[in-house]
Amino acid sequence: MQEMYGGSGCREEKRCGVMKIAHIGDIHLGLGYPGPTPQSRFDDIVRIMKWSQDEIIEQECDLVLFAGDAFKDSKVMLDRAAIEIDAFTSWLRGFSAVGIPVVAISGTPSHDAVSAYGLIEQMNIPLVQIVIRPRVVEAAGMKIACLPGLNRSQIATAEECKGLSAQEIHKVMTDKLTDVCYGLKAQGGEILLSHLTLAGCDAGFDELLMQHEPILTQEAAGQFELICLGHIHRSQKIQINPKSVAYYCGSPERLTFNDEDIRPGFWIHHDDINLSGLRLKVSEFYETPAREFLTLSVDDHVDVRDKIVRFRAEMSEADFKAFDRQSFEKDLYNEGAFYVAEIKIDVNASDRARDESVKEGIGTLEAVKKWCLANEIGEAVSEALITHTTKILEEVTL
């Protein structure tokens, strides 16, 4: 598995007293999110990154662990990539400037391009270590076992996986990850930093999308006392065994309506470092003032100010015909909505009594005429439909 990754470097800092470790990830920087402008949601993410950084610095954290998925898309044009990479590196430099070391791993390959992380690594930002392959690094006197996001396609196309079913490939990947974890522990890894799906986590909406992903088993992760994870946007704590606890940081900014009900934020883990090694004392979750998503229905009367809104409803045919979509959207904006993402109406089936004169053997043109009459279609439109139907029938019979 090592050949799928690349990168090097380590640094040693602090190793005594109470240590505060900030655990954050899944920021998904990117232009082009749905919003008032292609830039607006990017600006939201940058704002929350700055808020999170200020809080981490104010809390006097000794180490920042970034759990992957810095970017929205891995394949982007150079001009867009330059903006996104600059935003991420500026954030990293903000920690460097105040003397806080950072360990940042790459995430899912569809989001985080290894080439982008390699470019950032070459910048040699002081106190910042970029990790794109499994290895142990030292930061603030701690040994961090890093297990970045996995390129599933590279394993699936390997010689050993040829002819295997999806389930069998899934097992091969999971077994490889377990072996790598044991190797990282043997190298002295104390904290596990990874961007994978942990067995037993609450994956939420994304669960169905992850059925064939490699799984980090609790057996493998349970070798470490503190497991800091990215990938799942639902922050959570998973007690693996009496000594081992895993945390998903989630995303500090809501990104889609799939995140409507999540708590956005990051963790700060307080660890007592002494001669007996790492002992977890307490972990605090810091919720960020992220942009809210809101799904409205017909009877909702709620505050939409500064929110990303969608409206979904079922209506009768009569109500649908009377519904003024443009005026409704304008009203939402007048009430302060940040962005109206969707207005979706499902029209109920007509409750009119079935025309008993429409029998199975009725002709096509006659059926169209009766349908127009039953649905109160205007004379001009009815004639156009009948004319069009006549032409189709003529072509079919040629």
GROMACS .gro file of C-alpha atoms in nm:
model
  398
    1MET     CA    1   0.000   0.000   0.000
    2GLN     CA    2   0.295   0.234   0.060
    3GLU     CA    3   0.349   0.293  -0.313
    4MET     CA    4   0.013   0.473  -0.336
    5TYR     CA    5   0.142   0.760  -0.126
    6GLY     CA    6   0.440   0.995  -0.114
    7GLY     CA    7   0.598   1.264   0.109
    8SER     CA    8   0.844   1.308   0.395
    9GLY     CA    9   0.952   1.521   0.691
   10CYS     CA   10   0.904   1.549   1.068
   11ARG     CA   11   0.961   1.793   1.359
   12GLU     CA   12   0.987   1.761   1.738
   13GLU     CA   13   0.848   2.015   1.984
   14LYS     CA   14   0.675   1.985   2.324
   15ARG     CA   15   0.644   1.673   2.543
   16CYS     CA   16   0.529   1.749   2.898
   17GLY     CA   17   0.235   1.886   3.095
   18VAL     CA   18  -0.122   1.919   2.968
   19MET     CA   19  -0.137   1.933   2.590
   20LYS     CA   20  -0.424   2.077   2.386
   21ILE     CA   21  -0.472   1.921   2.044
   22ALA     CA   22  -0.704   2.088   1.792
   23HIS     CA   23  -0.867   1.838   1.556
   24ILE     CA   24  -1.028   1.983   1.244
   25GLY     CA   25  -1.086   1.882   0.882
   26ASP     CA   26  -1.326   1.849   0.589
   27ILE     CA   27  -1.329   2.219   0.505
   28HIS     CA   28  -1.373   2.148   0.130
   29LEU     CA   29  -1.250   2.481   0.000
   30GLY     CA   30  -1.382   2.542  -0.347
   31LEU     CA   31  -1.530   2.792  -0.585
   32GLY     CA   32  -1.857   2.719  -0.758
   33TYR     CA   33  -2.082   2.602  -0.474
   34PRO     CA   34  -2.448   2.693  -0.537
   35GLY     CA   35  -2.501   3.041  -0.402
   36PRO     CA   36  -2.563   3.405  -0.493
   37THR     CA   37  -2.225   3.408  -0.674
   38PRO     CA   38  -1.960   3.142  -0.748
   39GLN     CA   39  -1.745   3.311  -0.480
   40SER     CA   40  -1.999   3.351  -0.200
   41ARG     CA   41  -1.985   3.004  -0.044
   42PHE     CA   42  -1.606   2.999  -0.080
   43ASP     CA   43  -1.606   3.318   0.126
   44ASP     CA   44  -1.827   3.146   0.385
   45ILE     CA   45  -1.571   2.866   0.425
   46VAL     CA   46  -1.279   3.109   0.450
   47ARG     CA   47  -1.469   3.307   0.715
   48ILE     CA   48  -1.532   2.994   0.923
   49MET     CA   49  -1.170   2.882   0.882
   50LYS     CA   50  -1.057   3.217   1.023
   51TRP     CA   51  -1.310   3.192   1.309
   52SER     CA   52  -1.184   2.841   1.391
   53GLN     CA   53  -0.821   2.949   1.375
   54ASP     CA   54  -0.881   3.242   1.609
   55GLU     CA   55  -1.054   3.011   1.857
   56ILE     CA   56  -0.775   2.750   1.841
   57ILE     CA   57  -0.512   3.019   1.900
   58GLU     CA   58  -0.714   3.176   2.182
   59GLN     CA   59  -0.743   2.834   2.350
   60GLU     CA   60  -0.361   2.810   2.337
   61CYS     CA   61  -0.354   2.478   2.155
   62ASP     CA   62  -0.016   2.309   2.126
   63LEU     CA   63  -0.085   2.115   1.807
   64VAL     CA   64  -0.330   2.118   1.515
   65LEU     CA   65  -0.425   1.793   1.343
   66PHE     CA   66  -0.592   1.847   1.006
   67ALA     CA   67  -0.784   1.531   0.911
   68GLY     CA   68  -0.802   1.573   0.532
   69ASP     CA   69  -1.030   1.708   0.257
   70ALA     CA   70  -0.895   2.059   0.234
   71PHE     CA   71  -1.052   2.098  -0.111
   72LYS     CA   72  -1.385   2.052  -0.283
   73ASP     CA   73  -1.258   1.905  -0.612
   74SER     CA   74  -0.928   1.746  -0.705
   75LYS     CA   75  -0.938   1.828  -1.077
   76VAL     CA   76  -0.971   2.203  -1.135
   77MET     CA   77  -0.830   2.465  -1.370
   78LEU     CA   78  -0.507   2.634  -1.267
   79ASP     CA   79  -0.662   2.974  -1.194
   80ARG     CA   80  -0.915   2.820  -0.956
   81ALA     CA   81  -0.655   2.590  -0.798
   82ALA     CA   82  -0.430   2.887  -0.726
   83ILE     CA   83  -0.707   3.066  -0.532
   84GLU     CA   84  -0.802   2.757  -0.331
   85ILE     CA   85  -0.444   2.654  -0.249
   86ASP     CA   86  -0.361   3.011  -0.147
   87ALA     CA   87  -0.655   3.015   0.096
   88PHE     CA   88  -0.548   2.687   0.256
   89THR     CA   89  -0.180   2.777   0.282
   90SER     CA   90  -0.267   3.119   0.428
   91TRP     CA   91  -0.463   2.936   0.698
   92LEU     CA   92  -0.167   2.704   0.767
   93ARG     CA   93   0.071   3.000   0.784
   94GLY     CA   94  -0.157   3.161   1.043
   95PHE     CA   95  -0.073   2.878   1.285
   96SER     CA   96   0.293   2.881   1.188
   97ALA     CA   97   0.313   3.253   1.266
   98VAL     CA   98   0.215   3.195   1.630
   99GLY     CA   99   0.430   2.885   1.675
  100ILE     CA  100   0.163   2.614   1.662
  101PRO     CA  101   0.273   2.304   1.468
  102VAL     CA  102   0.031   2.147   1.219
  103VAL     CA  103   0.011   1.796   1.078
  104ALA     CA  104  -0.216   1.784   0.771
  105ILE     CA  105  -0.306   1.463   0.586
  106SER     CA  106  -0.464   1.436   0.242
  107GLY     CA  107  -0.821   1.315   0.222
  108THR     CA  108  -1.042   1.146  -0.036
  109PRO     CA  109  -0.865   1.151  -0.378
  110SER     CA  110  -1.173   1.296  -0.549
  111HIS     CA  111  -1.138   1.602  -0.324
  112ASP     CA  112  -0.769   1.628  -0.238
  113ALA     CA  113  -0.525   1.601  -0.527
  114VAL     CA  114  -0.195   1.456  -0.409
  115SER     CA  115  -0.023   1.699  -0.648
  116ALA     CA  116  -0.179   1.994  -0.462
  117TYR     CA  117  -0.057   1.861  -0.128
  118GLY     CA  118   0.285   1.796  -0.280
  119LEU     CA  119   0.299   2.158  -0.395
  120ILE     CA  120   0.212   2.277  -0.045
  121GLU     CA  121   0.476   2.048   0.103
  122GLN     CA  122   0.739   2.204  -0.123
  123MET     CA  123   0.655   2.548   0.021
  124ASN     CA  124   0.825   2.433   0.344
  125ILE     CA  125   0.591   2.630   0.569
  126PRO     CA  126   0.755   2.636   0.914
  127LEU     CA  127   0.601   2.393   1.166
  128VAL     CA  128   0.366   2.248   0.900
  129GLN     CA  129   0.396   1.884   0.795
  130ILE     CA  130   0.205   1.758   0.493
  131VAL     CA  131   0.141   1.383   0.481
  132ILE     CA  132   0.019   1.198   0.172
  133ARG     CA  133   0.120   0.841   0.255
  134PRO     CA  134   0.103   0.628   0.573
  135ARG     CA  135   0.386   0.718   0.806
  136VAL     CA  136   0.465   0.836   1.158
  137VAL     CA  137   0.566   1.199   1.211
  138GLU     CA  138   0.664   1.390   1.525
  139ALA     CA  139   0.506   1.717   1.627
  140ALA     CA  140   0.492   1.889   1.967
  141GLY     CA  141   0.683   1.591   2.103
  142MET     CA  142   0.407   1.348   2.000
  143LYS     CA  143   0.433   1.069   1.746
  144ILE     CA  144   0.139   1.096   1.507
  145ALA     CA  145   0.049   0.785   1.306
  146CYS     CA  146  -0.086   0.926   0.979
  147LEU     CA  147  -0.318   0.726   0.756
  148PRO     CA  148  -0.444   0.956   0.473
  149GLY     CA  149  -0.739   0.895   0.244
  150LEU     CA  150  -0.705   0.589   0.026
  151ASN     CA  151  -0.711   0.574  -0.353
  152ARG     CA  152  -0.954   0.284  -0.389
  153SER     CA  153  -0.917   0.261  -0.767
  154GLN     CA  154  -0.545   0.188  -0.743
  155ILE     CA  155  -0.611  -0.114  -0.523
  156ALA     CA  156  -0.912  -0.231  -0.724
  157THR     CA  157  -0.704  -0.238  -1.045
  158ALA     CA  158  -0.404  -0.409  -0.886
  159GLU     CA  159  -0.309  -0.756  -1.009
  160GLU     CA  160  -0.414  -0.921  -0.683
  161CYS     CA  161  -0.769  -0.787  -0.722
  162LYS     CA  162  -0.831  -0.890  -1.082
  163GLY     CA  163  -1.144  -1.101  -1.111
  164LEU     CA  164  -1.257  -1.031  -0.755
  165SER     CA  165  -1.606  -0.915  -0.668
  166ALA     CA  166  -1.668  -0.574  -0.511
  167GLN     CA  167  -1.713  -0.739  -0.171
  168GLU     CA  168  -1.385  -0.929  -0.207
  169ILE     CA  169  -1.198  -0.612  -0.309
  170HIS     CA  170  -1.351  -0.438  -0.009
  171LYS     CA  171  -1.206  -0.708   0.219
  172VAL     CA  172  -0.862  -0.682   0.056
  173MET     CA  173  -0.859  -0.305   0.118
  174THR     CA  174  -0.975  -0.342   0.477
  175ASP     CA  175  -0.712  -0.608   0.551
  176LYS     CA  176  -0.440  -0.386   0.402
  177LEU     CA  177  -0.547  -0.094   0.620
  178THR     CA  178  -0.535  -0.316   0.929
  179ASP     CA  179  -0.182  -0.426   0.843
  180VAL     CA  180  -0.075  -0.064   0.789
  181CYS     CA  181  -0.218   0.037   1.129
  182TYR     CA  182  -0.020  -0.236   1.302
  183GLY     CA  183   0.290  -0.115   1.120
  184LEU     CA  184   0.233   0.247   1.227
  185LYS     CA  185   0.187   0.136   1.587
  186ALA     CA  186   0.509  -0.066   1.570
  187GLN     CA  187   0.688   0.252   1.461
  188GLY     CA  188   0.584   0.421   1.785
  189GLY     CA  189   0.265   0.595   1.672
  190GLU     CA  190   0.071   0.737   1.968
  191ILE     CA  191  -0.219   0.924   1.808
  192LEU     CA  192  -0.386   0.797   1.492
  193LEU     CA  193  -0.479   1.067   1.239
  194SER     CA  194  -0.679   0.927   0.948
  195HIS     CA  195  -0.933   1.005   0.676
  196LEU     CA  196  -1.138   0.686   0.653
  197THR     CA  197  -1.466   0.527   0.756
  198LEU     CA  198  -1.439   0.365   1.098
  199ALA     CA  199  -1.647   0.053   1.162
  200GLY     CA  200  -1.937   0.145   1.389
  201CYS     CA  201  -1.947   0.517   1.309
  202ASP     CA  202  -2.263   0.706   1.224
  203ALA     CA  203  -2.212   0.785   0.857
  204GLY     CA  204  -2.553   0.950   0.821
  205PHE     CA  205  -2.671   1.025   0.467
  206ASP     CA  206  -2.340   0.916   0.316
  207GLU     CA  207  -2.371   0.560   0.443
  208LEU     CA  208  -2.508   0.423   0.118
  209LEU     CA  209  -2.232   0.596  -0.077
  210MET     CA  210  -1.964   0.425   0.129
  211GLN     CA  211  -2.065   0.062   0.107
  212HIS     CA  212  -1.760  -0.040  -0.094
  213GLU     CA  213  -1.509   0.187   0.076
  214PRO     CA  214  -1.222   0.040   0.274
  215ILE     CA  215  -1.310   0.022   0.642
  216LEU     CA  216  -1.086   0.107   0.934
  217THR     CA  217  -1.165  -0.171   1.179
  218GLN     CA  218  -1.202  -0.105   1.550
  219GLU     CA  219  -0.939  -0.372   1.610
  220ALA     CA  220  -0.684  -0.174   1.407
  221ALA     CA  221  -0.779   0.170   1.542
  222GLY     CA  222  -0.808   0.041   1.899
  223GLN     CA  223  -0.430   0.012   1.930
  224PHE     CA  224  -0.421   0.391   1.974
  225GLU     CA  225  -0.568   0.578   2.271
  226LEU     CA  226  -0.673   0.881   2.067
  227ILE     CA  227  -0.802   0.844   1.709
  228CYS     CA  228  -0.864   1.170   1.519
  229LEU     CA  229  -1.069   1.113   1.205
  230GLY     CA  230  -1.197   1.304   0.905
  231HIS     CA  231  -1.426   1.203   0.616
  232ILE     CA  232  -1.767   1.179   0.786
  233HIS     CA  233  -1.931   1.522   0.816
  234ARG     CA  234  -2.116   1.423   1.132
  235SER     CA  235  -1.905   1.503   1.439
  236GLN     CA  236  -1.909   1.217   1.687
  237LYS     CA  237  -1.732   1.021   1.955
  238ILE     CA  238  -1.686   0.642   1.932
  239GLN     CA  239  -1.565   0.454   2.239
  240ILE     CA  240  -1.370   0.161   2.092
  241ASN     CA  241  -1.250   0.007   2.418
  242PRO     CA  242  -1.190   0.134   2.774
  243LYS     CA  243  -0.867   0.309   2.666
  244SER     CA  244  -0.932   0.400   2.302
  245VAL     CA  245  -1.165   0.677   2.183
  246ALA     CA  246  -1.221   0.785   1.823
  247TYR     CA  247  -1.355   1.123   1.716
  248TYR     CA  248  -1.485   1.254   1.385
  249CYS     CA  249  -1.435   1.629   1.368
  250GLY     CA  250  -1.706   1.677   1.104
  251SER     CA  251  -1.697   1.986   0.887
  252PRO     CA  252  -1.671   2.337   1.036
  253GLU     CA  253  -1.899   2.472   0.758
  254ARG     CA  254  -2.221   2.319   0.627
  255LEU     CA  255  -2.170   2.242   0.260
  256THR     CA  256  -2.497   2.098   0.124
  257PHE     CA  257  -2.848   2.017   0.241
  258ASN     CA  258  -2.711   1.680   0.352
  259ASP     CA  259  -2.548   1.879   0.634
  260GLU     CA  260  -2.868   2.062   0.729
  261ASP     CA  261  -2.898   1.895   1.070
  262ILE     CA  262  -2.532   1.851   1.162
  263ARG     CA  263  -2.341   2.044   1.427
  264PRO     CA  264  -2.052   2.211   1.241
  265GLY     CA  265  -1.728   2.257   1.429
  266PHE     CA  266  -1.409   2.092   1.553
  267TRP     CA  267  -1.265   1.925   1.864
  268ILE     CA  268  -1.001   2.030   2.109
  269HIS     CA  269  -0.859   1.729   2.293
  270HIS     CA  270  -0.693   1.792   2.631
  271ASP     CA  271  -0.430   1.527   2.696
  272ASP     CA  272  -0.222   1.476   3.008
  273ILE     CA  273   0.129   1.395   2.889
  274ASN     CA  274   0.355   1.227   3.145
  275LEU     CA  275   0.599   0.941   3.173
  276SER     CA  276   0.317   0.689   3.137
  277GLY     CA  277   0.241   0.821   2.788
  278LEU     CA  278  -0.078   0.966   2.644
  279ARG     CA  279  -0.384   0.970   2.868
  280LEU     CA  280  -0.699   1.135   2.738
  281LYS     CA  281  -0.861   1.366   2.992
  282VAL     CA  282  -1.140   1.553   2.816
  283SER     CA  283  -1.244   1.655   2.466
  284GLU     CA  284  -1.451   1.965   2.394
  285PHE     CA  285  -1.647   2.031   2.078
  286TYR     CA  286  -1.646   2.388   1.948
  287GLU     CA  287  -1.947   2.467   1.732
  288THR     CA  288  -1.888   2.723   1.459
  289PRO     CA  289  -2.126   3.000   1.341
  290ALA     CA  290  -2.166   2.826   1.004
  291ARG     CA  291  -2.422   2.918   0.740
  292GLU     CA  292  -2.756   2.742   0.803
  293PHE     CA  293  -2.951   2.534   0.551
  294LEU     CA  294  -3.329   2.526   0.582
  295THR     CA  295  -3.593   2.311   0.411
  296LEU     CA  296  -3.935   2.478   0.408
  297SER     CA  297  -4.279   2.330   0.355
  298VAL     CA  298  -4.618   2.493   0.298
  299ASP     CA  299  -4.711   2.555   0.661
  300ASP     CA  300  -4.369   2.669   0.785
  301HIS     CA  301  -4.340   3.020   0.924
  302VAL     CA  302  -3.975   3.052   1.024
  303ASP     CA  303  -3.692   3.302   1.003
  304VAL     CA  304  -3.503   3.260   0.674
  305ARG     CA  305  -3.257   3.545   0.725
  306ASP     CA  306  -2.903   3.462   0.609
  307LYS     CA  307  -2.998   3.100   0.541
  308ILE     CA  308  -2.972   2.884   0.230
  309VAL     CA  309  -3.331   2.785   0.166
  310ARG     CA  310  -3.519   2.527  -0.034
  311PHE     CA  311  -3.897   2.487  -0.056
  312ARG     CA  312  -4.063   2.151  -0.107
  313ALA     CA  313  -4.436   2.090  -0.107
  314GLU     CA  314  -4.723   1.886  -0.243
  315MET     CA  315  -5.012   2.073  -0.403
  316SER     CA  316  -5.334   2.001  -0.577
  317GLU     CA  317  -5.350   2.087  -0.946
  318ALA     CA  318  -5.562   2.390  -0.868
  319ASP     CA  319  -5.320   2.521  -0.604
  320PHE     CA  320  -5.025   2.456  -0.834
  321LYS     CA  321  -5.185   2.658  -1.113
  322ALA     CA  322  -5.243   2.943  -0.870
  323PHE     CA  323  -4.888   2.925  -0.726
  324ASP     CA  324  -4.668   3.217  -0.836
  325ARG     CA  325  -4.314   3.078  -0.818
  326GLN     CA  326  -4.138   3.406  -0.901
  327SER     CA  327  -4.332   3.606  -0.643
  328PHE     CA  328  -4.271   3.338  -0.378
  329GLU     CA  329  -3.897   3.338  -0.445
  330LYS     CA  330  -3.891   3.718  -0.436
  331ASP     CA  331  -4.070   3.711  -0.098
  332LEU     CA  332  -3.804   3.477   0.044
  333TYR     CA  333  -3.528   3.714  -0.065
  334ASN     CA  334  -3.721   4.011   0.076
  335GLU     CA  335  -3.734   3.825   0.408
  336GLY     CA  336  -3.355   3.803   0.405
  337ALA     CA  337  -3.277   3.458   0.260
  338PHE     CA  338  -2.910   3.432   0.162
  339TYR     CA  339  -2.987   3.202  -0.131
  340VAL     CA  340  -3.294   3.017  -0.259
  341ALA     CA  341  -3.155   2.688  -0.381
  342GLU     CA  342  -3.471   2.511  -0.494
  343ILE     CA  343  -3.847   2.541  -0.523
  344LYS     CA  344  -3.989   2.196  -0.587
  345ILE     CA  345  -4.360   2.123  -0.615
  346ASP     CA  346  -4.504   1.773  -0.640
  347VAL     CA  347  -4.851   1.794  -0.795
  348ASN     CA  348  -5.106   1.551  -0.657
  349ALA     CA  349  -5.288   1.329  -0.903
  350SER     CA  350  -5.613   1.481  -1.027
  351ASP     CA  351  -5.906   1.402  -0.804
  352ARG     CA  352  -6.159   1.449  -1.081
  353ALA     CA  353  -6.397   1.164  -1.144
  354ARG     CA  354  -6.277   0.944  -1.427
  355ASP     CA  355  -6.456   1.011  -1.754
  356GLU     CA  356  -6.656   0.694  -1.801
  357SER     CA  357  -6.676   0.761  -2.175
  358VAL     CA  358  -6.301   0.696  -2.208
  359LYS     CA  359  -6.298   0.324  -2.287
  360GLU     CA  360  -6.010   0.097  -2.383
  361GLY     CA  361  -6.108   0.095  -2.751
  362ILE     CA  362  -6.139   0.471  -2.793
  363GLY     CA  363  -5.937   0.629  -3.076
  364THR     CA  364  -5.621   0.827  -3.002
  365LEU     CA  365  -5.751   1.162  -3.131
  366GLU     CA  366  -6.076   1.122  -2.943
  367ALA     CA  367  -5.884   1.043  -2.624
  368VAL     CA  368  -5.673   1.358  -2.665
  369LYS     CA  369  -5.987   1.568  -2.715
  370LYS     CA  370  -6.149   1.425  -2.401
  371TRP     CA  371  -5.828   1.475  -2.200
  372CYS     CA  372  -5.813   1.841  -2.306
  373LEU     CA  373  -6.176   1.888  -2.211
  374ALA     CA  374  -6.138   1.717  -1.872
  375ASN     CA  375  -5.830   1.923  -1.785
  376GLU     CA  376  -5.984   2.251  -1.901
  377ILE     CA  377  -5.717   2.304  -2.167
  378GLY     CA  378  -5.780   2.616  -2.375
  379GLU     CA  379  -5.915   2.588  -2.729
  380ALA     CA  380  -5.596   2.707  -2.900
  381VAL     CA  381  -5.373   2.466  -2.709
  382SER     CA  382  -5.621   2.182  -2.760
  383GLU     CA  383  -5.620   2.235  -3.136
  384ALA     CA  384  -5.238   2.244  -3.141
  385LEU     CA  385  -5.221   1.915  -2.946
  386ILE     CA  386  -5.469   1.750  -3.177
  387THR     CA  387  -5.281   1.874  -3.487
  388HIS     CA  388  -4.950   1.750  -3.348
  389THR     CA  389  -5.103   1.413  -3.255
  390THR     CA  390  -5.246   1.379  -3.607
  391LYS     CA  391  -4.902   1.434  -3.762
  392ILE     CA  392  -4.745   1.172  -3.535
  393LEU     CA  393  -5.014   0.919  -3.622
  394GLU     CA  394  -4.961   0.983  -3.993
  395GLU     CA  395  -4.586   0.926  -3.960
  396VAL     CA  396  -4.638   0.606  -3.765
  397THR     CA  397  -4.876   0.463  -4.026
  398LEU     CA  398  -4.650   0.541  -4.328
   0.00000   0.00000   0.00000
